[in-house]
Amino acid sequence: MGARQSSAAPKDRGPGGIVFLRRRQKFSPWDDALLSGKDPRSLLKRGMRHISFSLVTKGMTDIPDFLWGLSEVQKLNLSHNQVKVLPPEVGRLTRLVVLNLCGNHLKSLPQEISLLRGLKVLFLDMNFLTDVPAELGACRSLEVLSLSHNRLSQLPASFADLSRLRKLNLSNNCFAHIPICVFALKELDFLHVGSNRLENIAESIQCLGSLQIFIAENNNIHSFPRSLCLLTSLELLNLNNNDIQTLPEELYRLCRLVRIAWNPMDKGLHISHNPLSKPLPELVEGGLDLLVSYLKDKKHN
């Protein structure tokens, strides 16, 4: 009777006849497709609303060229790789609505990013960006832009053209002040500038009348500007871990702040870990109503 063919992993014999099991080499899905001669389009996922393509955590240092031929893709996820360069060919993907490039090694973006006129969501967190091109201002359909955990200290003036932008994350960068172009973004309802190098909040913050969430924690902000009290749509205001000593009497105008908040995810006023002058620390402990009453009385006396 013939020998039965084993389905076990291949074996190598070492010195003295010792048998070593050889690990079967694993290929990523797109490697499999190319090796078998498949059309990479077979890897596209066709959802109810968007055609998507994902190459997450593949250890890639370069983006495979076949990707630029997938002109129908609308959601592209290349996050958590080691990509150093985003080629100008990205401009061919003119139907992109969502682009996720988080967790790579990008130091810059190509000018051709301006060709993505239908792009609504762009994630660039956790890269090595020191600037972003002025051409990004041409992506006027953008509604969500996240640039956290980079090395940015400024934004181009063309960002003022992103008139549909609603959510902007600039946290964990090197900003010494909120870029002037941000104050032109009238539709912003979420702005995160935490963990930067801010020492103040410009009076121009009052221009952002739609703002509902403003996070500026972990900076070196010295004062709570009265202009913040004009943002009556605010539901979450986080100024934790700064250098604020006093609070404005006009705090009562922020009527949508319903409590002193301690949990980072809660709505309300976050003001802990500041060197507040007495008796403010005790009033904060007593809750927002007590704090606001004190500030109102102080104003009238």
PDB file of C-alpha atoms in Angstrom:
ATOM      1  CA  MET A   1       0.000   0.000   0.000  1.00  0.00           C
ATOM      2  CA  GLY A   2       1.425   3.386  -1.041  1.00  0.00           C
ATOM      3  CA  ALA A   3       2.548   5.888   1.539  1.00  0.00           C
ATOM      4  CA  ARG A   4      -0.134   8.307   2.646  1.00  0.00           C
ATOM      5  CA  GLN A   5       0.635  11.883   1.682  1.00  0.00           C
ATOM      6  CA  SER A   6       0.974  14.029   4.808  1.00  0.00           C
ATOM      7  CA  SER A   7      -0.884  17.297   5.139  1.00  0.00           C
ATOM      8  CA  ALA A   8       1.455  18.528   7.848  1.00  0.00           C
ATOM      9  CA  ALA A   9       3.750  21.520   7.438  1.00  0.00           C
ATOM     10  CA  PRO A  10       6.941  20.878   5.366  1.00  0.00           C
ATOM     11  CA  LYS A  11       9.933  19.544   7.312  1.00  0.00           C
ATOM     12  CA  ASP A  12      13.679  20.207   7.195  1.00  0.00           C
ATOM     13  CA  ARG A  13      16.317  17.864   8.615  1.00  0.00           C
ATOM     14  CA  GLY A  14      19.028  19.490  10.633  1.00  0.00           C
ATOM     15  CA  PRO A  15      22.385  18.123  11.871  1.00  0.00           C
ATOM     16  CA  GLY A  16      22.101  14.650  13.384  1.00  0.00           C
ATOM     17  CA  GLY A  17      18.826  14.043  11.595  1.00  0.00           C
ATOM     18  CA  ILE A  18      16.848  16.329  13.911  1.00  0.00           C
ATOM     19  CA  VAL A  19      13.596  17.289  12.229  1.00  0.00           C
ATOM     20  CA  PHE A  20      12.536  20.952  12.218  1.00  0.00           C
ATOM     21  CA  LEU A  21       9.048  22.007  11.207  1.00  0.00           C
ATOM     22  CA  ARG A  22       9.116  24.779   8.644  1.00  0.00           C
ATOM     23  CA  ARG A  23       6.436  27.426   9.071  1.00  0.00           C
ATOM     24  CA  ARG A  24       4.211  27.770   6.055  1.00  0.00           C
ATOM     25  CA  GLN A  25       4.652  31.242   4.585  1.00  0.00           C
ATOM     26  CA  LYS A  26       1.511  33.308   4.819  1.00  0.00           C
ATOM     27  CA  PHE A  27       0.549  35.864   2.240  1.00  0.00           C
ATOM     28  CA  SER A  28      -1.724  38.846   2.628  1.00  0.00           C
ATOM     29  CA  PRO A  29      -4.997  38.779   0.665  1.00  0.00           C
ATOM     30  CA  TRP A  30      -3.689  41.104  -2.031  1.00  0.00           C
ATOM     31  CA  ASP A  31      -0.505  39.007  -2.380  1.00  0.00           C
ATOM     32  CA  ASP A  32      -2.718  35.969  -2.899  1.00  0.00           C
ATOM     33  CA  ALA A  33      -4.709  37.786  -5.537  1.00  0.00           C
ATOM     34  CA  LEU A  34      -1.616  38.797  -7.489  1.00  0.00           C
ATOM     35  CA  LEU A  35       0.085  35.399  -7.194  1.00  0.00           C
ATOM     36  CA  SER A  36      -3.001  33.639  -8.481  1.00  0.00           C
ATOM     37  CA  GLY A  37      -3.499  36.111 -11.293  1.00  0.00           C
ATOM     38  CA  LYS A  38      -6.752  37.455  -9.876  1.00  0.00           C
ATOM     39  CA  ASP A  39      -8.006  40.910 -10.677  1.00  0.00           C
ATOM     40  CA  PRO A  40      -7.362  43.081  -7.543  1.00  0.00           C
ATOM     41  CA  ARG A  41     -10.894  44.373  -8.038  1.00  0.00           C
ATOM     42  CA  SER A  42     -12.056  41.059  -6.637  1.00  0.00           C
ATOM     43  CA  LEU A  43     -10.898  42.358  -3.232  1.00  0.00           C
ATOM     44  CA  LEU A  44     -13.154  45.403  -3.354  1.00  0.00           C
ATOM     45  CA  LYS A  45     -15.992  45.302  -0.851  1.00  0.00           C
ATOM     46  CA  ARG A  46     -19.253  46.628  -2.180  1.00  0.00           C
ATOM     47  CA  GLY A  47     -21.346  47.898   0.695  1.00  0.00           C
ATOM     48  CA  MET A  48     -24.737  49.547   0.733  1.00  0.00           C
ATOM     49  CA  ARG A  49     -23.286  53.025   0.253  1.00  0.00           C
ATOM     50  CA  HIS A  50     -19.602  52.770  -0.647  1.00  0.00           C
ATOM     51  CA  ILE A  51     -17.080  50.602  -2.451  1.00  0.00           C
ATOM     52  CA  SER A  52     -14.193  50.064  -0.026  1.00  0.00           C
ATOM     53  CA  PHE A  53     -10.679  48.633  -0.058  1.00  0.00           C
ATOM     54  CA  SER A  54      -8.546  47.902   3.003  1.00  0.00           C
ATOM     55  CA  LEU A  55      -4.874  47.098   3.549  1.00  0.00           C
ATOM     56  CA  VAL A  56      -4.616  47.570   7.307  1.00  0.00           C
ATOM     57  CA  THR A  57      -1.575  46.400   9.296  1.00  0.00           C
ATOM     58  CA  LYS A  58       0.208  44.707   6.386  1.00  0.00           C
ATOM     59  CA  GLY A  59       3.695  45.975   7.230  1.00  0.00           C
ATOM     60  CA  MET A  60       3.831  47.838   3.914  1.00  0.00           C
ATOM     61  CA  THR A  61       6.546  50.405   3.325  1.00  0.00           C
ATOM     62  CA  ASP A  62       5.225  51.180  -0.159  1.00  0.00           C
ATOM     63  CA  ILE A  63       1.708  51.243  -1.547  1.00  0.00           C
ATOM     64  CA  PRO A  64       1.225  48.628  -4.319  1.00  0.00           C
ATOM     65  CA  ASP A  65       0.879  50.189  -7.777  1.00  0.00           C
ATOM     66  CA  PHE A  66      -2.228  48.229  -8.694  1.00  0.00           C
ATOM     67  CA  LEU A  67      -4.169  50.297  -6.197  1.00  0.00           C
ATOM     68  CA  TRP A  68      -4.062  53.391  -8.398  1.00  0.00           C
ATOM     69  CA  GLY A  69      -6.041  51.535 -11.040  1.00  0.00           C
ATOM     70  CA  LEU A  70      -8.993  50.945  -8.717  1.00  0.00           C
ATOM     71  CA  SER A  71     -10.689  54.147  -9.753  1.00  0.00           C
ATOM     72  CA  GLU A  72     -14.068  53.067  -8.380  1.00  0.00           C
ATOM     73  CA  VAL A  73     -12.918  52.839  -4.742  1.00  0.00           C
ATOM     74  CA  GLN A  74     -14.654  55.295  -2.402  1.00  0.00           C
ATOM     75  CA  LYS A  75     -13.355  54.263   1.029  1.00  0.00           C
ATOM     76  CA  LEU A  76      -9.634  53.438   1.294  1.00  0.00           C
ATOM     77  CA  ASN A  77      -8.006  52.280   4.518  1.00  0.00           C
ATOM     78  CA  LEU A  78      -4.190  52.031   4.536  1.00  0.00           C
ATOM     79  CA  SER A  79      -3.777  52.604   8.263  1.00  0.00           C
ATOM     80  CA  HIS A  80      -1.147  51.154  10.576  1.00  0.00           C
ATOM     81  CA  ASN A  81       1.542  50.327   8.063  1.00  0.00           C
ATOM     82  CA  GLN A  82       4.996  51.823   7.510  1.00  0.00           C
ATOM     83  CA  VAL A  83       4.296  53.833   4.381  1.00  0.00           C
ATOM     84  CA  LYS A  84       6.743  56.714   4.025  1.00  0.00           C
ATOM     85  CA  VAL A  85       5.479  58.318   0.823  1.00  0.00           C
ATOM     86  CA  LEU A  86       1.987  58.862  -0.525  1.00  0.00           C
ATOM     87  CA  PRO A  87       2.559  58.870  -4.317  1.00  0.00           C
ATOM     88  CA  PRO A  88       1.040  61.566  -6.535  1.00  0.00           C
ATOM     89  CA  GLU A  89      -0.991  58.777  -8.173  1.00  0.00           C
ATOM     90  CA  VAL A  90      -3.413  59.090  -5.265  1.00  0.00           C
ATOM     91  CA  GLY A  91      -4.943  61.886  -7.336  1.00  0.00           C
ATOM     92  CA  ARG A  92      -6.331  59.247  -9.700  1.00  0.00           C
ATOM     93  CA  LEU A  93      -8.776  58.027  -7.051  1.00  0.00           C
ATOM     94  CA  THR A  94     -11.201  60.839  -7.728  1.00  0.00           C
ATOM     95  CA  ARG A  95     -14.197  59.008  -6.232  1.00  0.00           C
ATOM     96  CA  LEU A  96     -12.665  58.777  -2.756  1.00  0.00           C
ATOM     97  CA  VAL A  97     -14.982  59.827   0.045  1.00  0.00           C
ATOM     98  CA  VAL A  98     -12.993  58.434   3.010  1.00  0.00           C
ATOM     99  CA  LEU A  99      -9.200  58.081   3.198  1.00  0.00           C
ATOM    100  CA  ASN A 100      -7.519  56.622   6.294  1.00  0.00           C
ATOM    101  CA  LEU A 101      -3.725  56.936   6.497  1.00  0.00           C
ATOM    102  CA  CYS A 102      -3.359  56.770  10.300  1.00  0.00           C
ATOM    103  CA  GLY A 103      -0.294  55.193  11.859  1.00  0.00           C
ATOM    104  CA  ASN A 104       2.177  55.403   8.992  1.00  0.00           C
ATOM    105  CA  HIS A 105       5.524  57.176   8.505  1.00  0.00           C
ATOM    106  CA  LEU A 106       4.385  60.009   6.237  1.00  0.00           C
ATOM    107  CA  LYS A 107       6.389  63.235   6.396  1.00  0.00           C
ATOM    108  CA  SER A 108       4.475  65.084   3.683  1.00  0.00           C
ATOM    109  CA  LEU A 109       1.524  64.855   1.303  1.00  0.00           C
ATOM    110  CA  PRO A 110       1.605  65.272  -2.478  1.00  0.00           C
ATOM    111  CA  GLN A 111       0.075  68.324  -4.141  1.00  0.00           C
ATOM    112  CA  GLU A 112      -2.184  65.943  -6.078  1.00  0.00           C
ATOM    113  CA  ILE A 113      -4.276  65.515  -2.932  1.00  0.00           C
ATOM    114  CA  SER A 114      -6.122  68.557  -4.304  1.00  0.00           C
ATOM    115  CA  LEU A 115      -7.669  66.324  -7.004  1.00  0.00           C
ATOM    116  CA  LEU A 116      -9.760  64.476  -4.395  1.00  0.00           C
ATOM    117  CA  ARG A 117     -12.623  66.940  -4.672  1.00  0.00           C
ATOM    118  CA  GLY A 118     -15.226  64.516  -3.294  1.00  0.00           C
ATOM    119  CA  LEU A 119     -13.226  63.614  -0.160  1.00  0.00           C
ATOM    120  CA  LYS A 120     -15.294  64.062   3.009  1.00  0.00           C
ATOM    121  CA  VAL A 121     -13.217  62.288   5.685  1.00  0.00           C
ATOM    122  CA  LEU A 122      -9.418  62.291   5.983  1.00  0.00           C
ATOM    123  CA  PHE A 123      -7.487  60.639   8.824  1.00  0.00           C
ATOM    124  CA  LEU A 124      -3.755  61.431   9.042  1.00  0.00           C
ATOM    125  CA  ASP A 125      -3.171  60.799  12.745  1.00  0.00           C
ATOM    126  CA  MET A 126       0.084  59.298  14.051  1.00  0.00           C
ATOM    127  CA  ASN A 127       2.429  60.193  11.215  1.00  0.00           C
ATOM    128  CA  PHE A 128       5.496  62.462  11.003  1.00  0.00           C
ATOM    129  CA  LEU A 129       3.944  65.411   9.209  1.00  0.00           C
ATOM    130  CA  THR A 130       5.689  68.748   9.754  1.00  0.00           C
ATOM    131  CA  ASP A 131       3.348  70.571   7.380  1.00  0.00           C
ATOM    132  CA  VAL A 132       0.411  69.974   5.085  1.00  0.00           C
ATOM    133  CA  PRO A 133       0.231  71.338   1.530  1.00  0.00           C
ATOM    134  CA  ALA A 134      -1.824  74.390   0.675  1.00  0.00           C
ATOM    135  CA  GLU A 135      -3.461  72.249  -2.009  1.00  0.00           C
ATOM    136  CA  LEU A 136      -5.451  70.423   0.669  1.00  0.00           C
ATOM    137  CA  GLY A 137      -7.576  73.564   0.832  1.00  0.00           C
ATOM    138  CA  ALA A 138      -8.998  72.564  -2.564  1.00  0.00           C
ATOM    139  CA  CYS A 139     -10.738  69.537  -0.971  1.00  0.00           C
ATOM    140  CA  ARG A 140     -13.778  71.640  -0.186  1.00  0.00           C
ATOM    141  CA  SER A 141     -16.059  68.692   0.468  1.00  0.00           C
ATOM    142  CA  LEU A 142     -14.072  67.791   3.606  1.00  0.00           C
ATOM    143  CA  GLU A 143     -16.227  67.470   6.702  1.00  0.00           C
ATOM    144  CA  VAL A 144     -13.864  65.572   9.032  1.00  0.00           C
ATOM    145  CA  LEU A 145     -10.095  66.116   9.228  1.00  0.00           C
ATOM    146  CA  SER A 146      -7.899  64.520  11.883  1.00  0.00           C
ATOM    147  CA  LEU A 147      -4.215  65.469  12.131  1.00  0.00           C
ATOM    148  CA  SER A 148      -3.430  64.447  15.704  1.00  0.00           C
ATOM    149  CA  HIS A 149      -0.062  63.071  16.830  1.00  0.00           C
ATOM    150  CA  ASN A 150       2.088  64.721  14.172  1.00  0.00           C
ATOM    151  CA  ARG A 151       4.705  67.488  14.258  1.00  0.00           C
ATOM    152  CA  LEU A 152       2.642  70.387  12.969  1.00  0.00           C
ATOM    153  CA  SER A 153       3.121  73.957  14.121  1.00  0.00           C
ATOM    154  CA  GLN A 154       1.121  75.787  11.458  1.00  0.00           C
ATOM    155  CA  LEU A 155      -1.553  75.341   8.801  1.00  0.00           C
ATOM    156  CA  PRO A 156      -1.720  76.996   5.364  1.00  0.00           C
ATOM    157  CA  ALA A 157      -4.051  79.956   4.910  1.00  0.00           C
ATOM    158  CA  SER A 158      -5.956  77.954   2.269  1.00  0.00           C
ATOM    159  CA  PHE A 159      -7.534  75.908   5.077  1.00  0.00           C
ATOM    160  CA  ALA A 160      -9.982  78.792   5.431  1.00  0.00           C
ATOM    161  CA  ASP A 161     -11.550  77.482   2.186  1.00  0.00           C
ATOM    162  CA  LEU A 162     -12.702  74.252   3.875  1.00  0.00           C
ATOM    163  CA  SER A 163     -16.107  75.785   4.452  1.00  0.00           C
ATOM    164  CA  ARG A 164     -17.879  72.451   5.081  1.00  0.00           C
ATOM    165  CA  LEU A 165     -15.466  71.224   7.740  1.00  0.00           C
ATOM    166  CA  ARG A 166     -17.312  70.233  10.906  1.00  0.00           C
ATOM    167  CA  LYS A 167     -14.740  68.285  12.913  1.00  0.00           C
ATOM    168  CA  LEU A 168     -11.050  69.175  13.227  1.00  0.00           C
ATOM    169  CA  ASN A 169      -8.523  67.378  15.430  1.00  0.00           C
ATOM    170  CA  LEU A 170      -5.141  69.119  15.852  1.00  0.00           C
ATOM    171  CA  SER A 171      -4.225  67.536  19.188  1.00  0.00           C
ATOM    172  CA  ASN A 172      -0.753  66.304  20.115  1.00  0.00           C
ATOM    173  CA  ASN A 173       1.178  68.586  17.797  1.00  0.00           C
ATOM    174  CA  CYS A 174       3.428  71.628  18.248  1.00  0.00           C
ATOM    175  CA  PHE A 175       1.016  74.550  17.837  1.00  0.00           C
ATOM    176  CA  ALA A 176       1.884  77.639  19.873  1.00  0.00           C
ATOM    177  CA  HIS A 177      -1.469  79.198  18.958  1.00  0.00           C
ATOM    178  CA  ILE A 178      -4.628  78.176  17.160  1.00  0.00           C
ATOM    179  CA  PRO A 179      -3.992  78.894  13.457  1.00  0.00           C
ATOM    180  CA  ILE A 180      -5.847  81.976  12.213  1.00  0.00           C
ATOM    181  CA  CYS A 181      -7.387  80.024   9.324  1.00  0.00           C
ATOM    182  CA  VAL A 182      -9.308  77.860  11.826  1.00  0.00           C
ATOM    183  CA  PHE A 183     -11.422  80.828  12.889  1.00  0.00           C
ATOM    184  CA  ALA A 184     -12.830  81.038   9.348  1.00  0.00           C
ATOM    185  CA  LEU A 185     -14.383  77.558   9.614  1.00  0.00           C
ATOM    186  CA  LYS A 186     -17.897  78.630  10.548  1.00  0.00           C
ATOM    187  CA  GLU A 187     -19.387  75.114  10.409  1.00  0.00           C
ATOM    188  CA  LEU A 188     -17.011  73.618  12.993  1.00  0.00           C
ATOM    189  CA  ASP A 189     -18.862  71.857  15.788  1.00  0.00           C
ATOM    190  CA  PHE A 190     -15.819  69.947  17.128  1.00  0.00           C
ATOM    191  CA  LEU A 191     -12.321  71.355  17.686  1.00  0.00           C
ATOM    192  CA  HIS A 192      -9.564  69.496  19.542  1.00  0.00           C
ATOM    193  CA  VAL A 193      -6.313  71.375  20.190  1.00  0.00           C
ATOM    194  CA  GLY A 194      -5.265  69.502  23.318  1.00  0.00           C
ATOM    195  CA  SER A 195      -1.651  68.589  24.102  1.00  0.00           C
ATOM    196  CA  ASN A 196       0.004  71.379  22.149  1.00  0.00           C
ATOM    197  CA  ARG A 197       1.986  74.433  23.288  1.00  0.00           C
ATOM    198  CA  LEU A 198      -0.845  76.945  23.578  1.00  0.00           C
ATOM    199  CA  GLU A 199      -0.480  79.773  26.075  1.00  0.00           C
ATOM    200  CA  ASN A 200      -3.683  81.577  25.185  1.00  0.00           C
ATOM    201  CA  ILE A 201      -6.912  81.303  23.241  1.00  0.00           C
ATOM    202  CA  ALA A 202      -7.380  84.173  20.797  1.00  0.00           C
ATOM    203  CA  GLU A 203     -10.469  86.387  21.050  1.00  0.00           C
ATOM    204  CA  SER A 204     -11.278  85.217  17.514  1.00  0.00           C
ATOM    205  CA  ILE A 205     -12.559  81.955  19.014  1.00  0.00           C
ATOM    206  CA  GLN A 206     -15.924  83.745  19.228  1.00  0.00           C
ATOM    207  CA  CYS A 207     -16.179  83.400  15.416  1.00  0.00           C
ATOM    208  CA  LEU A 208     -16.873  79.673  15.799  1.00  0.00           C
ATOM    209  CA  GLY A 209     -20.514  80.063  16.734  1.00  0.00           C
ATOM    210  CA  SER A 210     -21.452  76.464  15.834  1.00  0.00           C
ATOM    211  CA  LEU A 211     -18.885  74.918  18.176  1.00  0.00           C
ATOM    212  CA  GLN A 212     -20.356  72.286  20.488  1.00  0.00           C
ATOM    213  CA  ILE A 213     -17.171  70.548  21.652  1.00  0.00           C
ATOM    214  CA  PHE A 214     -13.936  72.427  22.344  1.00  0.00           C
ATOM    215  CA  ILE A 215     -10.989  70.594  23.883  1.00  0.00           C
ATOM    216  CA  ALA A 216      -7.824  72.482  24.828  1.00  0.00           C
ATOM    217  CA  GLU A 217      -6.546  70.332  27.696  1.00  0.00           C
ATOM    218  CA  ASN A 218      -2.867  69.756  28.480  1.00  0.00           C
ATOM    219  CA  ASN A 219      -1.543  73.104  27.310  1.00  0.00           C
ATOM    220  CA  ASN A 220      -0.167  76.116  29.160  1.00  0.00           C
ATOM    221  CA  ILE A 221      -3.168  78.432  28.778  1.00  0.00           C
ATOM    222  CA  HIS A 222      -2.991  81.257  31.325  1.00  0.00           C
ATOM    223  CA  SER A 223      -6.526  82.644  31.175  1.00  0.00           C
ATOM    224  CA  PHE A 224     -10.119  81.716  30.392  1.00  0.00           C
ATOM    225  CA  PRO A 225     -11.057  84.296  27.723  1.00  0.00           C
ATOM    226  CA  ARG A 226     -14.421  86.023  27.984  1.00  0.00           C
ATOM    227  CA  SER A 227     -14.893  85.423  24.257  1.00  0.00           C
ATOM    228  CA  LEU A 228     -15.362  81.734  25.007  1.00  0.00           C
ATOM    229  CA  CYS A 229     -18.535  82.643  26.871  1.00  0.00           C
ATOM    230  CA  LEU A 230     -20.044  83.833  23.587  1.00  0.00           C
ATOM    231  CA  LEU A 231     -20.038  80.258  22.239  1.00  0.00           C
ATOM    232  CA  THR A 232     -23.459  79.465  23.612  1.00  0.00           C
ATOM    233  CA  SER A 233     -23.711  76.185  21.667  1.00  0.00           C
ATOM    234  CA  LEU A 234     -20.891  74.638  23.715  1.00  0.00           C
ATOM    235  CA  GLU A 235     -21.869  71.381  25.393  1.00  0.00           C
ATOM    236  CA  LEU A 236     -18.357  70.220  26.281  1.00  0.00           C
ATOM    237  CA  LEU A 237     -15.527  72.583  27.183  1.00  0.00           C
ATOM    238  CA  ASN A 238     -12.317  70.921  28.345  1.00  0.00           C
ATOM    239  CA  LEU A 239      -9.596  73.161  29.792  1.00  0.00           C
ATOM    240  CA  ASN A 240      -8.092  70.599  32.163  1.00  0.00           C
ATOM    241  CA  ASN A 241      -4.368  70.718  32.942  1.00  0.00           C
ATOM    242  CA  ASN A 242      -3.614  74.318  32.101  1.00  0.00           C
ATOM    243  CA  ASP A 243      -2.478  77.402  34.055  1.00  0.00           C
ATOM    244  CA  ILE A 244      -5.856  79.090  34.577  1.00  0.00           C
ATOM    245  CA  GLN A 245      -6.296  80.985  37.858  1.00  0.00           C
ATOM    246  CA  THR A 246      -9.583  82.851  37.406  1.00  0.00           C
ATOM    247  CA  LEU A 247     -12.892  82.322  35.629  1.00  0.00           C
ATOM    248  CA  PRO A 248     -14.987  85.003  33.873  1.00  0.00           C
ATOM    249  CA  GLU A 249     -18.198  86.268  35.417  1.00  0.00           C
ATOM    250  CA  GLU A 250     -19.911  85.646  32.047  1.00  0.00           C
ATOM    251  CA  LEU A 251     -19.602  81.875  32.484  1.00  0.00           C
ATOM    252  CA  TYR A 252     -23.384  81.711  33.035  1.00  0.00           C
ATOM    253  CA  ARG A 253     -23.890  82.390  29.309  1.00  0.00           C
ATOM    254  CA  LEU A 254     -22.686  78.879  28.523  1.00  0.00           C
ATOM    255  CA  CYS A 255     -26.113  77.534  29.355  1.00  0.00           C
ATOM    256  CA  ARG A 256     -25.570  74.176  27.610  1.00  0.00           C
ATOM    257  CA  LEU A 257     -22.776  73.240  29.977  1.00  0.00           C
ATOM    258  CA  VAL A 258     -24.874  71.265  32.414  1.00  0.00           C
ATOM    259  CA  ARG A 259     -22.297  70.242  35.007  1.00  0.00           C
ATOM    260  CA  ILE A 260     -18.718  70.277  36.202  1.00  0.00           C
ATOM    261  CA  ALA A 261     -17.410  67.204  34.390  1.00  0.00           C
ATOM    262  CA  TRP A 262     -14.757  64.826  35.676  1.00  0.00           C
ATOM    263  CA  ASN A 263     -14.979  61.946  33.227  1.00  0.00           C
ATOM    264  CA  PRO A 264     -13.229  62.887  29.927  1.00  0.00           C
ATOM    265  CA  MET A 265     -16.184  61.576  27.927  1.00  0.00           C
ATOM    266  CA  ASP A 266     -18.829  63.564  29.805  1.00  0.00           C
ATOM    267  CA  LYS A 267     -20.372  66.769  28.553  1.00  0.00           C
ATOM    268  CA  GLY A 268     -19.948  69.820  30.717  1.00  0.00           C
ATOM    269  CA  LEU A 269     -17.117  72.059  31.946  1.00  0.00           C
ATOM    270  CA  HIS A 270     -13.757  70.360  32.529  1.00  0.00           C
ATOM    271  CA  ILE A 271     -11.576  72.661  34.617  1.00  0.00           C
ATOM    272  CA  SER A 272      -9.592  70.340  36.898  1.00  0.00           C
ATOM    273  CA  HIS A 273      -5.827  70.509  37.442  1.00  0.00           C
ATOM    274  CA  ASN A 274      -5.603  74.280  37.117  1.00  0.00           C
ATOM    275  CA  PRO A 275      -4.171  76.603  39.808  1.00  0.00           C
ATOM    276  CA  LEU A 276      -7.555  78.264  40.426  1.00  0.00           C
ATOM    277  CA  SER A 277      -7.458  81.008  43.033  1.00  0.00           C
ATOM    278  CA  LYS A 278      -9.539  80.613  46.176  1.00  0.00           C
ATOM    279  CA  PRO A 279     -12.425  80.090  46.717  1.00  0.00           C
ATOM    280  CA  LEU A 280     -12.844  78.686  43.170  1.00  0.00           C
ATOM    281  CA  PRO A 281     -11.516  75.160  43.898  1.00  0.00           C
ATOM    282  CA  GLU A 282     -14.124  74.630  46.619  1.00  0.00           C
ATOM    283  CA  LEU A 283     -16.871  76.054  44.406  1.00  0.00           C
ATOM    284  CA  VAL A 284     -15.902  73.733  41.550  1.00  0.00           C
ATOM    285  CA  GLU A 285     -16.228  70.826  43.962  1.00  0.00           C
ATOM    286  CA  GLY A 286     -19.711  72.055  44.798  1.00  0.00           C
ATOM    287  CA  GLY A 287     -20.912  71.921  41.216  1.00  0.00           C
ATOM    288  CA  LEU A 288     -21.605  74.245  38.318  1.00  0.00           C
ATOM    289  CA  ASP A 289     -24.672  75.960  39.778  1.00  0.00           C
ATOM    290  CA  LEU A 290     -22.759  77.048  42.880  1.00  0.00           C
ATOM    291  CA  LEU A 291     -19.830  78.237  40.775  1.00  0.00           C
ATOM    292  CA  VAL A 292     -22.013  80.264  38.401  1.00  0.00           C
ATOM    293  CA  SER A 293     -23.938  81.842  41.290  1.00  0.00           C
ATOM    294  CA  TYR A 294     -20.703  82.974  42.902  1.00  0.00           C
ATOM    295  CA  LEU A 295     -19.392  84.492  39.651  1.00  0.00           C
ATOM    296  CA  LYS A 296     -22.692  86.326  39.056  1.00  0.00           C
ATOM    297  CA  ASP A 297     -22.664  87.789  42.576  1.00  0.00           C
ATOM    298  CA  LYS A 298     -19.057  88.797  42.151  1.00  0.00           C
ATOM    299  CA  LYS A 299     -19.965  90.693  38.981  1.00  0.00           C
ATOM    300  CA  HIS A 300     -22.752  92.666  40.664  1.00  0.00           C
ATOM    301  CA  ASN A 301     -20.771  93.494  43.840  1.00  0.00           C
TER     302      ASN A 301
END
